[in-house]
mmCIF file of C-alpha atoms and ligand atoms in Angstrom:
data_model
loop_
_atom_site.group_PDB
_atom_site.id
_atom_site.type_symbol
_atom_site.label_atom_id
_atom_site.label_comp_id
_atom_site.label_asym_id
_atom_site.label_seq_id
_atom_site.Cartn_x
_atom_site.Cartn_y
_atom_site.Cartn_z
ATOM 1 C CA UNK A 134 0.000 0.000 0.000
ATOM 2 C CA UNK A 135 1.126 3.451 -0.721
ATOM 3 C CA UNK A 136 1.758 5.876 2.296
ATOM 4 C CA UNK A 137 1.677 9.384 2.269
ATOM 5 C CA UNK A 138 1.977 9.783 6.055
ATOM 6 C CA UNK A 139 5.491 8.782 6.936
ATOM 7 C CA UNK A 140 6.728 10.189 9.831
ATOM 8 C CA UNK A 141 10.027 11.949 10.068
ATOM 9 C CA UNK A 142 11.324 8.864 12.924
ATOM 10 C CA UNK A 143 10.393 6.190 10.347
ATOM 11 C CA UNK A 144 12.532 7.886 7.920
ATOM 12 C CA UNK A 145 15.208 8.113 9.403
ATOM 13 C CA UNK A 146 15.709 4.838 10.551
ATOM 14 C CA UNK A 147 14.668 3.084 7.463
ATOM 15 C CA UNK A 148 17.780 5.812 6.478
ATOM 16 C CA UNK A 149 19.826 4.584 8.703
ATOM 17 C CA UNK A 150 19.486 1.177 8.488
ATOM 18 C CA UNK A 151 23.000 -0.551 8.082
ATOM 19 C CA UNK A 152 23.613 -0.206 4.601
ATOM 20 C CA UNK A 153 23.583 -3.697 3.399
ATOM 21 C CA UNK A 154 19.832 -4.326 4.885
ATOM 22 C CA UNK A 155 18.823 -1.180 3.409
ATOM 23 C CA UNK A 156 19.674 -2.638 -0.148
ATOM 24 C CA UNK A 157 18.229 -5.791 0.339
ATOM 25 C CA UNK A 158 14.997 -3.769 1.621
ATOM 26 C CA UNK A 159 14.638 -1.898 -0.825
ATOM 27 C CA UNK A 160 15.209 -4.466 -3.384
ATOM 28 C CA UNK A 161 12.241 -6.439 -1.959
ATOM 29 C CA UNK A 162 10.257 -3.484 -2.310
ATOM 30 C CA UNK A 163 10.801 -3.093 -5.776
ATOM 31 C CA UNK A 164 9.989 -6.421 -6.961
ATOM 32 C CA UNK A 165 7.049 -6.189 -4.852
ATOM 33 C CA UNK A 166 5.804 -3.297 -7.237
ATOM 34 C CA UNK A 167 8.070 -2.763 -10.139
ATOM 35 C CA UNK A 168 9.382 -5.437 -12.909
ATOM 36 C CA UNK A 169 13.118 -5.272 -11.739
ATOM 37 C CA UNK A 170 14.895 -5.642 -15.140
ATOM 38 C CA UNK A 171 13.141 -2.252 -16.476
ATOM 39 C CA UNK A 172 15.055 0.777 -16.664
ATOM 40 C CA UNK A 173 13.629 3.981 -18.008
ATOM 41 C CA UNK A 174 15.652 5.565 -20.642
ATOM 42 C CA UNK A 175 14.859 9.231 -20.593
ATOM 43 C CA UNK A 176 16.967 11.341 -22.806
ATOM 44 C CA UNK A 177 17.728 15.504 -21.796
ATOM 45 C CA UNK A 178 18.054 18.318 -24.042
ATOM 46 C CA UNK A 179 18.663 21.621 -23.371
ATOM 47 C CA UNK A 180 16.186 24.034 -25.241
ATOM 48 C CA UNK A 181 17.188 27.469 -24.181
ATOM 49 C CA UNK A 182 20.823 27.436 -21.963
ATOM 50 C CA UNK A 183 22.535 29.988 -19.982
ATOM 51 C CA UNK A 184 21.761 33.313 -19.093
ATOM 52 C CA UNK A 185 19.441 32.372 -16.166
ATOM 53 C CA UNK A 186 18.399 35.225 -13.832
ATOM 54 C CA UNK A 187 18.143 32.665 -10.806
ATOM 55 C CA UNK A 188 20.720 32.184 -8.214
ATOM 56 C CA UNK A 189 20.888 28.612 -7.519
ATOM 57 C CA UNK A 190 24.452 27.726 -6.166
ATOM 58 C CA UNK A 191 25.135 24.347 -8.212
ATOM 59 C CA UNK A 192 23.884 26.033 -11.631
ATOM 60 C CA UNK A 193 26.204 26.444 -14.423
ATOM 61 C CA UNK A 194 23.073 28.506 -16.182
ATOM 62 C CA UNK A 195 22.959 30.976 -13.435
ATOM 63 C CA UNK A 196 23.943 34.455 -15.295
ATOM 64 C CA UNK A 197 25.703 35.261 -12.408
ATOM 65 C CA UNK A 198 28.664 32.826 -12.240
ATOM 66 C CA UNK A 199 30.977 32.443 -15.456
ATOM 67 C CA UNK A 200 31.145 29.584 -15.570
ATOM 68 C CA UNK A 201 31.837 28.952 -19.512
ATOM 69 C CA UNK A 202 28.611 27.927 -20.670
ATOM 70 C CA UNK A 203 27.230 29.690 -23.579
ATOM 71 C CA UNK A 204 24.087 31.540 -23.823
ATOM 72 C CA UNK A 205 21.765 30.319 -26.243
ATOM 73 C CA UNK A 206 18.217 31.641 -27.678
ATOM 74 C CA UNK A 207 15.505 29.175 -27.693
ATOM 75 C CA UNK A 208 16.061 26.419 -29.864
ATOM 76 C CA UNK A 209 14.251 26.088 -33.302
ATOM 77 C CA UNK A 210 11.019 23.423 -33.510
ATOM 78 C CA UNK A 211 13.111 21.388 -36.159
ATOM 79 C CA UNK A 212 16.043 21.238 -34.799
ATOM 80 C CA UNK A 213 14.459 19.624 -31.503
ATOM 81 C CA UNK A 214 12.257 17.198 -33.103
ATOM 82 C CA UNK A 215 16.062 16.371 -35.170
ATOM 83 C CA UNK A 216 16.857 15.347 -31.332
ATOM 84 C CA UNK A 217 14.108 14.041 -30.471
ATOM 85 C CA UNK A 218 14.056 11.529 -33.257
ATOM 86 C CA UNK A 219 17.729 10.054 -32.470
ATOM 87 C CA UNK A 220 16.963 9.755 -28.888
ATOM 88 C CA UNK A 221 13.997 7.923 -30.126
ATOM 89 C CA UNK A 222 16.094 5.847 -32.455
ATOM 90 C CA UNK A 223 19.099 5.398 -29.517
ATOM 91 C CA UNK A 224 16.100 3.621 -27.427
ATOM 92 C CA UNK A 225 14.668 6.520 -25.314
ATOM 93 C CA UNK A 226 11.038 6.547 -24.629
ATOM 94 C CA UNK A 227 10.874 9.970 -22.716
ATOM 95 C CA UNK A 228 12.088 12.922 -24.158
ATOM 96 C CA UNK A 229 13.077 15.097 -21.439
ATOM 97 C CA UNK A 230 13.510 19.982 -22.778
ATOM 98 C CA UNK A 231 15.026 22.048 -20.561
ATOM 99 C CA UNK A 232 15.070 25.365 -20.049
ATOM 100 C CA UNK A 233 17.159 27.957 -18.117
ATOM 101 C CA UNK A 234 14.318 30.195 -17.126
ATOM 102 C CA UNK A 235 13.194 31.535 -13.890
ATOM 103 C CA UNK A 236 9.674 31.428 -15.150
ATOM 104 C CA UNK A 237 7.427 30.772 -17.945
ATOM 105 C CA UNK A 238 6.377 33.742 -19.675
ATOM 106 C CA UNK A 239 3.025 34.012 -21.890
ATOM 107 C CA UNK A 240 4.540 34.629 -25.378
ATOM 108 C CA UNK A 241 6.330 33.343 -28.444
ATOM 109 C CA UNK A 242 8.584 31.523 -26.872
ATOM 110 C CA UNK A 243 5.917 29.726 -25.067
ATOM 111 C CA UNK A 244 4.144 28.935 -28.320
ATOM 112 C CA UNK A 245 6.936 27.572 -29.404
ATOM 113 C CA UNK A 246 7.625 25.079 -26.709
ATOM 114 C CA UNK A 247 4.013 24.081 -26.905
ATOM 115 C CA UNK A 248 4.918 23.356 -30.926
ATOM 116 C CA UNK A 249 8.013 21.048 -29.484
ATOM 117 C CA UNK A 250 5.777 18.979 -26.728
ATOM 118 C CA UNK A 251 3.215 18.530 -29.690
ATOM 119 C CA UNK A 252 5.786 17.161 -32.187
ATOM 120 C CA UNK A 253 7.861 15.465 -29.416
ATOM 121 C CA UNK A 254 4.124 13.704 -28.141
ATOM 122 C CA UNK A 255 3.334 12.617 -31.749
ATOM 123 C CA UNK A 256 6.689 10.587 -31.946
ATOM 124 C CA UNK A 257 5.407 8.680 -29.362
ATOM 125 C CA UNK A 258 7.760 9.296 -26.709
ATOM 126 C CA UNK A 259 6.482 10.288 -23.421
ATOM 127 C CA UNK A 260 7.219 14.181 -23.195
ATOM 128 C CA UNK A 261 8.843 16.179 -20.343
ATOM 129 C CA UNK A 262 9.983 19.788 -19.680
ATOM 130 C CA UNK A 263 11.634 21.402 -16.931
ATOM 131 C CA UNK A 264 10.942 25.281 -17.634
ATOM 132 C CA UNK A 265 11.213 27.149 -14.279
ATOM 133 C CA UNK A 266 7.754 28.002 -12.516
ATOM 134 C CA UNK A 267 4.535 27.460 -13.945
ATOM 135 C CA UNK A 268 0.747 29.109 -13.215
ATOM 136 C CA UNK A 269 -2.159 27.483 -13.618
ATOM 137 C CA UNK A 270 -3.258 28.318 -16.940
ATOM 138 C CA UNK A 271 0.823 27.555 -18.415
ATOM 139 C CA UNK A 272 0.133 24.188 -17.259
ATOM 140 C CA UNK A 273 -3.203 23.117 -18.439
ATOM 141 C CA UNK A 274 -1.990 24.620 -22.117
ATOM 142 C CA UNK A 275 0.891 22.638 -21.705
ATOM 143 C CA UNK A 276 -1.390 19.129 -20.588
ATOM 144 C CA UNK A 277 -3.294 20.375 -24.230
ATOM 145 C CA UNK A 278 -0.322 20.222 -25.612
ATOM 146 C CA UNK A 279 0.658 16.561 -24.533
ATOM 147 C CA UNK A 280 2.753 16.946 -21.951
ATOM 148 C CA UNK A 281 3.212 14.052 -20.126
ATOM 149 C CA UNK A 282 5.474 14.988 -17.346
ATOM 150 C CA UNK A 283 7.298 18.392 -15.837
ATOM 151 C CA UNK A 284 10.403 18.326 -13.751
ATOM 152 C CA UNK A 285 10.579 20.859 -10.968
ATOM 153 C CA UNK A 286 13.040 19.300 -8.233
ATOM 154 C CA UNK A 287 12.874 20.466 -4.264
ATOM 155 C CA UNK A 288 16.585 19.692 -4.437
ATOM 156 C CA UNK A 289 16.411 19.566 -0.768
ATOM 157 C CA UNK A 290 14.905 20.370 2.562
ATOM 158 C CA UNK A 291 13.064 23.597 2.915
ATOM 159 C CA UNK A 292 15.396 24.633 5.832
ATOM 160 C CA UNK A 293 18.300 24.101 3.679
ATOM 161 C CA UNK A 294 16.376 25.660 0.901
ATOM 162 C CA UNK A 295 17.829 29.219 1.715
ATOM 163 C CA UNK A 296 21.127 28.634 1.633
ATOM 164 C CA UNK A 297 21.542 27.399 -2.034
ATOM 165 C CA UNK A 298 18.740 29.532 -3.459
ATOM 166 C CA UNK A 299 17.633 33.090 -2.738
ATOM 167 C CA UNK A 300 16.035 34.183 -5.622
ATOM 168 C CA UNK A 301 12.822 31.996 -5.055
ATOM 169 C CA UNK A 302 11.224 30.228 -2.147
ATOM 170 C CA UNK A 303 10.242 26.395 -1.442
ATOM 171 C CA UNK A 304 5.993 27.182 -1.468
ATOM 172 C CA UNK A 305 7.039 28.683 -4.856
ATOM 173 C CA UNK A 306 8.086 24.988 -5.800
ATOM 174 C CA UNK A 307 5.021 23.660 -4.025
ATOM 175 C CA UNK A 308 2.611 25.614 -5.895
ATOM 176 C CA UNK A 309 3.920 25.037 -9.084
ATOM 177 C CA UNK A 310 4.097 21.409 -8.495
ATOM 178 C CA UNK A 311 0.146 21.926 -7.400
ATOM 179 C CA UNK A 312 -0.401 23.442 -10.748
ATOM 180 C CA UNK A 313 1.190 20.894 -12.605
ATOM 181 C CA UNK A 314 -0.611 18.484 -10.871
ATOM 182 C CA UNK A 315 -4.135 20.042 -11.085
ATOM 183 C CA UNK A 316 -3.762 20.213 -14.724
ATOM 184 C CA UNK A 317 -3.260 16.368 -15.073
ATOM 185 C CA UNK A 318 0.264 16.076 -16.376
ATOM 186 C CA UNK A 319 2.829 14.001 -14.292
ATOM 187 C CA UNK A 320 4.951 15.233 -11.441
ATOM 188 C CA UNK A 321 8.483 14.830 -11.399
ATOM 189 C CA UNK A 322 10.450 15.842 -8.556
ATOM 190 C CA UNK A 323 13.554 15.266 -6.494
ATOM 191 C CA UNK A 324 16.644 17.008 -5.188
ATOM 192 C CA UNK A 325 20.521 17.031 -5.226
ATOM 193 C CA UNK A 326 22.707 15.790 -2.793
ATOM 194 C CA UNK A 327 26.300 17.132 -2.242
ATOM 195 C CA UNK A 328 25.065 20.535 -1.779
ATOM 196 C CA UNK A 329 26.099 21.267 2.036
ATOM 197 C CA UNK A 330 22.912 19.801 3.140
ATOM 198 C CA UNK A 331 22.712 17.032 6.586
ATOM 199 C CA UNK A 332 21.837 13.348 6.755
ATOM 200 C CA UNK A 333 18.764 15.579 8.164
ATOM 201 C CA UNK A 334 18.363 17.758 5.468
ATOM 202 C CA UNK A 335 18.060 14.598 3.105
ATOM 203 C CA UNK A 336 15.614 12.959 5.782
ATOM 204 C CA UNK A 337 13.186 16.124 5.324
ATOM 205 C CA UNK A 338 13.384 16.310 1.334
ATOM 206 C CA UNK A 339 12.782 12.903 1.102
ATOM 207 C CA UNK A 340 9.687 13.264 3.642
ATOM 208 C CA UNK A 341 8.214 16.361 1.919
ATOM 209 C CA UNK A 342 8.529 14.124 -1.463
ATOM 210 C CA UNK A 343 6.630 11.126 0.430
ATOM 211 C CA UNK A 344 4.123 13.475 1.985
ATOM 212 C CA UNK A 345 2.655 15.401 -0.875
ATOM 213 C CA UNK A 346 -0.843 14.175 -1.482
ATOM 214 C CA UNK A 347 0.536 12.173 -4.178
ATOM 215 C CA UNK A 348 3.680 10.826 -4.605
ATOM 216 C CA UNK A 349 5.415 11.896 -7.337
ATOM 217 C CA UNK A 350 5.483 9.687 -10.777
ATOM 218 C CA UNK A 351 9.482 10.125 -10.994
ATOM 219 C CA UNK A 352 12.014 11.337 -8.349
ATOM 220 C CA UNK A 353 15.201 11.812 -9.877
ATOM 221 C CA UNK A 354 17.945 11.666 -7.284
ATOM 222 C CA UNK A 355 20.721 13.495 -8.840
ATOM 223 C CA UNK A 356 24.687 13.881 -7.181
ATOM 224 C CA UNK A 357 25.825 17.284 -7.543
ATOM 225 C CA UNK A 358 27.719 17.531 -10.702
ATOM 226 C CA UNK A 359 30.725 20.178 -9.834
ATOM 227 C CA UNK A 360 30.743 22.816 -12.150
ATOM 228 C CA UNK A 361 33.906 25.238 -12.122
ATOM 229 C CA UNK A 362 32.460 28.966 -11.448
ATOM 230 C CA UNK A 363 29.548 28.113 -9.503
ATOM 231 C CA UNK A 364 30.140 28.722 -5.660
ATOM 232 C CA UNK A 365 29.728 24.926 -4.863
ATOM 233 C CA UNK A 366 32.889 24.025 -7.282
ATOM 234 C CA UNK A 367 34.570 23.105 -4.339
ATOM 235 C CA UNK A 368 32.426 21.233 -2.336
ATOM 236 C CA UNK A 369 33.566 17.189 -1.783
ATOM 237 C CA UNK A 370 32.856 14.960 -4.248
ATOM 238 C CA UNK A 371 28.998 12.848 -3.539
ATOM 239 C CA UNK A 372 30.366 9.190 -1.956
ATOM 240 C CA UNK A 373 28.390 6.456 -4.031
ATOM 241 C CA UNK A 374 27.120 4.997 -0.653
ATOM 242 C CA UNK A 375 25.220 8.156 -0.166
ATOM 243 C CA UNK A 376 23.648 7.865 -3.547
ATOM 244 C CA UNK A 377 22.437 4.154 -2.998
ATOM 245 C CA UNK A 378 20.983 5.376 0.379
ATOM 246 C CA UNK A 379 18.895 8.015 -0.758
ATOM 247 C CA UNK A 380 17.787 5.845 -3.491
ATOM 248 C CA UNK A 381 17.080 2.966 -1.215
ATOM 249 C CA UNK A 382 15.154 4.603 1.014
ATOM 250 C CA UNK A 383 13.093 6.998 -1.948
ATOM 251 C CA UNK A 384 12.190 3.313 -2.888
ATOM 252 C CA UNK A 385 10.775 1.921 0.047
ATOM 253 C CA UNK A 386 9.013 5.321 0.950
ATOM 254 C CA UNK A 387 7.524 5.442 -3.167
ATOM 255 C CA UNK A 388 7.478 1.924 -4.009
ATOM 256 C CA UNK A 389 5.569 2.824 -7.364
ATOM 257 C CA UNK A 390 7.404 5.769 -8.010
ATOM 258 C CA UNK A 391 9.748 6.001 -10.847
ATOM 259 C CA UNK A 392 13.486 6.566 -9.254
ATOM 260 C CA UNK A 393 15.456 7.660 -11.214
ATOM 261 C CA UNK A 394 19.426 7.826 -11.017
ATOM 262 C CA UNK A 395 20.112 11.573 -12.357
ATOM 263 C CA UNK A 396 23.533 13.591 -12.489
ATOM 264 C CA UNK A 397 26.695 12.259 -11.102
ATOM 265 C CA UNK A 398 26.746 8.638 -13.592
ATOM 266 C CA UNK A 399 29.545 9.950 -15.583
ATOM 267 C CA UNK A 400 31.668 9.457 -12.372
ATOM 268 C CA UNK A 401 30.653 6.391 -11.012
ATOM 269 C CA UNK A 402 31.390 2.805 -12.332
ATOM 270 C CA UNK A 403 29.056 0.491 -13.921
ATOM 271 C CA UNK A 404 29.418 -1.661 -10.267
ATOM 272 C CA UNK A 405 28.093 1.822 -8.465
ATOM 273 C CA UNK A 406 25.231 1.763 -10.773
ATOM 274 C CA UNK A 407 24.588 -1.865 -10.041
ATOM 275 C CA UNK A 408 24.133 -1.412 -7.180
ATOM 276 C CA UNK A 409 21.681 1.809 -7.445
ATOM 277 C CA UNK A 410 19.752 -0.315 -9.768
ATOM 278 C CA UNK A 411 19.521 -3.168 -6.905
ATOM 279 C CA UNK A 412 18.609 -0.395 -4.105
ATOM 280 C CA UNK A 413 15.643 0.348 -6.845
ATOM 281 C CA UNK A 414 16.574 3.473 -9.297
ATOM 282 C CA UNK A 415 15.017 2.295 -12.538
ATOM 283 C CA UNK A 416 15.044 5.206 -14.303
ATOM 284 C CA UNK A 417 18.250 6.832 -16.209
ATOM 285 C CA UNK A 418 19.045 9.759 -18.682
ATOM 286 C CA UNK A 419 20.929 9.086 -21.475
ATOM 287 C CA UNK A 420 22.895 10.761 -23.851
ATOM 288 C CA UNK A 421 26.244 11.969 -23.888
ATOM 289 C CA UNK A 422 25.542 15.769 -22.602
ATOM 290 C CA UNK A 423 22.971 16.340 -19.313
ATOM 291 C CA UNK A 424 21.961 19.707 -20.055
ATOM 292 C CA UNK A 425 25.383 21.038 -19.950
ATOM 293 C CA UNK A 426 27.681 18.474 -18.276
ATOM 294 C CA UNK A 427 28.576 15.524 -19.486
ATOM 295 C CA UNK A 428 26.853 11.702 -19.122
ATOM 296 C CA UNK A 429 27.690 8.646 -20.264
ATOM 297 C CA UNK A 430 27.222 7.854 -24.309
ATOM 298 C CA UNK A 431 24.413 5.701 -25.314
ATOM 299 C CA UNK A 432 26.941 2.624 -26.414
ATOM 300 C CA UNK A 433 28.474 2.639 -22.979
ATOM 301 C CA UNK A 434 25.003 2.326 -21.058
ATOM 302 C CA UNK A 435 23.982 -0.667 -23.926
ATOM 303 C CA UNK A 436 26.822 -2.180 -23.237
ATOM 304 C CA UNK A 437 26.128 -1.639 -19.077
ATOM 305 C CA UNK A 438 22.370 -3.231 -19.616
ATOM 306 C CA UNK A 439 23.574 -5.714 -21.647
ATOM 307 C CA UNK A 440 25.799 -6.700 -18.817
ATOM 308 C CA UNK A 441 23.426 -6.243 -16.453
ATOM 309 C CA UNK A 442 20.564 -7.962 -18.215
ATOM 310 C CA UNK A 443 18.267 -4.972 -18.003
ATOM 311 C CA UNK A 444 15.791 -3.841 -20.633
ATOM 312 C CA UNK A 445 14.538 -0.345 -21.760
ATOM 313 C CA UNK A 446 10.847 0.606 -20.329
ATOM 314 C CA UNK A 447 8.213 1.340 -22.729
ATOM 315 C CA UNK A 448 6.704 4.321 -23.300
ATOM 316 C CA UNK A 449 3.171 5.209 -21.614
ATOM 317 C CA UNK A 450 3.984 1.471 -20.122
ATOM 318 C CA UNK A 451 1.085 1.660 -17.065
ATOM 319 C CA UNK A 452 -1.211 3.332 -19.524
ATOM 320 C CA UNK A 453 -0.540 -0.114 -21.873
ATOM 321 C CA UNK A 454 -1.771 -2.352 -18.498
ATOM 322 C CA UNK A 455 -4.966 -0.313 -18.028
ATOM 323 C CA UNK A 456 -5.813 -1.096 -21.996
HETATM 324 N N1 SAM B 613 15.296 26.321 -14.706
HETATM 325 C C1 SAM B 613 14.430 25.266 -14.411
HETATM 326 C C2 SAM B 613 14.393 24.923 -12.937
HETATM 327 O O1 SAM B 613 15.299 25.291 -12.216
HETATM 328 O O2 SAM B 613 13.435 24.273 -12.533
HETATM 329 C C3 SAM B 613 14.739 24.001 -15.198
HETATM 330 C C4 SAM B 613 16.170 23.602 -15.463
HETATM 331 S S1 SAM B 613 17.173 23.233 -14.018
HETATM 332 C C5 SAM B 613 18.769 23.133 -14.704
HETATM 333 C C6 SAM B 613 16.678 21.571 -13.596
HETATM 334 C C7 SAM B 613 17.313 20.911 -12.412
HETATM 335 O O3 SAM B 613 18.642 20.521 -12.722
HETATM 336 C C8 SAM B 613 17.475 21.700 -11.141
HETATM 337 O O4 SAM B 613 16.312 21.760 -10.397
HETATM 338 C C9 SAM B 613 18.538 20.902 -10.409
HETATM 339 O O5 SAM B 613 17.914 19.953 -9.564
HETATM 340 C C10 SAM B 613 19.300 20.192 -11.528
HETATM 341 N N2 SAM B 613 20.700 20.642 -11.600
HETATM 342 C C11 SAM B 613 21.147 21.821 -12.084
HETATM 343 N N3 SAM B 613 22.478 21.924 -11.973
HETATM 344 C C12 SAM B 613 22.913 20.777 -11.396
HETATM 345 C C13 SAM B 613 24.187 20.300 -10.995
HETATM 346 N N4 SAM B 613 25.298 21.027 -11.169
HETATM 347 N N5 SAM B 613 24.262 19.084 -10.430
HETATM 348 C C14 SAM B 613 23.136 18.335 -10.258
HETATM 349 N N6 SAM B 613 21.904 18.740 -10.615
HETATM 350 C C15 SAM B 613 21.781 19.956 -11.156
HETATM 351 C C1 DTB B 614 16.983 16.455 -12.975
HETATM 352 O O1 DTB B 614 16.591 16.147 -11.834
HETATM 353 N N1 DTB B 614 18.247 16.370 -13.378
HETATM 354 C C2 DTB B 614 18.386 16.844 -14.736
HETATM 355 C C3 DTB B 614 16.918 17.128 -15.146
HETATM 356 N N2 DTB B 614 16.203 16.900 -13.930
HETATM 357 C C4 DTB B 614 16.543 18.392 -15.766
HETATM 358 C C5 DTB B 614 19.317 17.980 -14.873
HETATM 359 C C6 DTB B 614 20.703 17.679 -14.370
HETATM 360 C C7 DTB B 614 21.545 18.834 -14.736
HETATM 361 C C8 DTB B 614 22.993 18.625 -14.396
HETATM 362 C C9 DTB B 614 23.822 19.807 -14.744
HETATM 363 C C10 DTB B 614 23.871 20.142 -16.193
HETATM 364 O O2 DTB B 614 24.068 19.245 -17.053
HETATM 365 O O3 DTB B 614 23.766 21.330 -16.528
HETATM 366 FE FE1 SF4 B 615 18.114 28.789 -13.547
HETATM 367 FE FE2 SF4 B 615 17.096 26.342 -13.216
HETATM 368 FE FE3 SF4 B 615 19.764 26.773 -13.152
HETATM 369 FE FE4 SF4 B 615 18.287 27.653 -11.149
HETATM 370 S S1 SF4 B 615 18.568 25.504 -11.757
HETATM 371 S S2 SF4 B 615 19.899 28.818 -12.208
HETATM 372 S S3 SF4 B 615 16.414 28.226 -12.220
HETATM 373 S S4 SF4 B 615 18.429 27.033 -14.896
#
């Protein structure tokens, strides 16, 4: 059964549980509700990059820090339905546009991205977009559109929340996850971890995620990816161990949900990932470029499911069972 009221305690000691028990937990878990040799293959692209007016301390989009990336207008309709199709053809089933924007805006550019979740949604691919906050009315025309999913991540507690981001506030996450949700189109949210935050800090995201009135379809757990400029270049590299521990115990708190293994893969081994896969992430992005950093190419992760006997999801896959 799915539980929406877990209490901070239970968290924290299914989080603490010795790590080894924690695996094998969460394993059970996941064969209790998820068929175990499915990974989701989601594929990123970044629509518009750089230039962001936001302050978020791990961004390398943030205007603020120079970080090297370059700036770039919205992308053209073509040119991400060019994408779109060799993600497709690479073996991703959810196409996944990003943009470095604070907000969404009511004009051309908006029209536009509704054009790309239209063509993107009649490829057959389950559409996503991360664009910064959305109202009400942005997110029903974007459920018209075919939007299957939007990404807006708590990254971490709400306490923490201030320290990393000052430019917006936690209910402003809330409500536009509220909005996305009212207007029928998947949620998908998670944090980082490597930012500063506590064991604590973690505890609390991972409750607020568990406590919403529905979990969310995905939670991508993502390590901080260290970007030179950004005022968390310097912090310590994410330990693996952490990684399988949030992901264990997302699992056994969302046993339905989607986990999925974000940011940091490029660094860790295809035994680290093993084991994520074991403590129940079964959900990747693929594709050589994140939005800005680097990932692992699509031949190295065939070659890692091949090794691991897994097999790509299907698109709209639940949808399928209730046919
Ligand atoms: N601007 C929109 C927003 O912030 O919601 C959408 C794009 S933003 C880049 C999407 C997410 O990427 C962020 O919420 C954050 O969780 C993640 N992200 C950004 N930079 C990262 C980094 N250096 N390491 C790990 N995750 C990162
Ligand atoms: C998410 O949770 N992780 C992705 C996606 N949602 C948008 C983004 C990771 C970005 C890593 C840094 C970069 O490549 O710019
Ligand atoms: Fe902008 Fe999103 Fe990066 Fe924050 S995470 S600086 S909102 S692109």
């Amino acid at each position: 059964m799915l539980r929406n009221d877990w209490t901070l305690p239970e968290i924290k000691e299914i989080y603490d549980t010795p790590l080894l028990d924690l695996i094998y937990r969460a394993a059970t878990v996941h064969r209790e509700y998820n068929a175990t040799g499915e990974v989701q293959v989601c594929t990123l692209l970044s629509i518009k990059t750089g230039g962001c007016p936001e302050d978020c301390a791990y961004c390398p989009q943030a205007a603020r820090y120079s970080t090297g990336v370059d700036v770039q207008a919205l992308m053209k309709k073509e040119q991400v339905l060019e994408y779109a199709a060799k993600a497709k053809a690479a073996g991703s089933t959810r196409f996944c546009m990003g943009a470095a924007w604070r907000e969404v805006r009511d004009n051309k550019d908006f029209d536009r991205v509704l054009d790309m979740v239209k063509g993107v949604n009649q490829m057959g691919m389950e559409v996503c977009c991360t664009l910064g906050m959305l109202n009400e009315d942005q997110a029903k025309r974007l459920a018209d559109a075919g939007l299957y999913a939007y990404n807006h991540n708590l990254d971490t507690s709400s306490e923490y929340y201030s320290e990393i981001i000052s430019t917006r506030t936690y209910d402003d996450r809330l409500t536009t996850l509220d909005n996305v949700r009212k207007a029928g189109v998947t949620v998908c949210c998670g944090g980082i971890i490597g930012l500063g935050e506590t064991h604590e800090d973690r505890i609390k995201m991972l409750h607020t995620l568990s406590s919403l009135p529905q979990h969310p379809e995905s939670v991508p757990i993502n390590a901080l990816v260290r970007v030179k400029g950004t005022p968390l270049e310097n912090n310590p590299k994410v330990d693996t161990w952490d990684m399988i521990r949030m992901i264990g115990t997302a699992r056994i708190l969302m046993p339905g949900t989607m986990v999925r293994l974000s940011a940091g893969r490029a660094e860790m081994s295809q035994s680290d990932q093993a084991l994520c896969f074991m403590a129940g992430a079964n959900s990747i992005f693929a594709g050589e470029k994140l939005l800005t950093t680097p990932n692992p190419s699509f031949e190295e992760d065939n070659l890692m499911f091949e090794l691991l006997g897994l097999k790509p999801r299907v698109a709209f896959k639940d949808e399928k069972e209730l046919v």
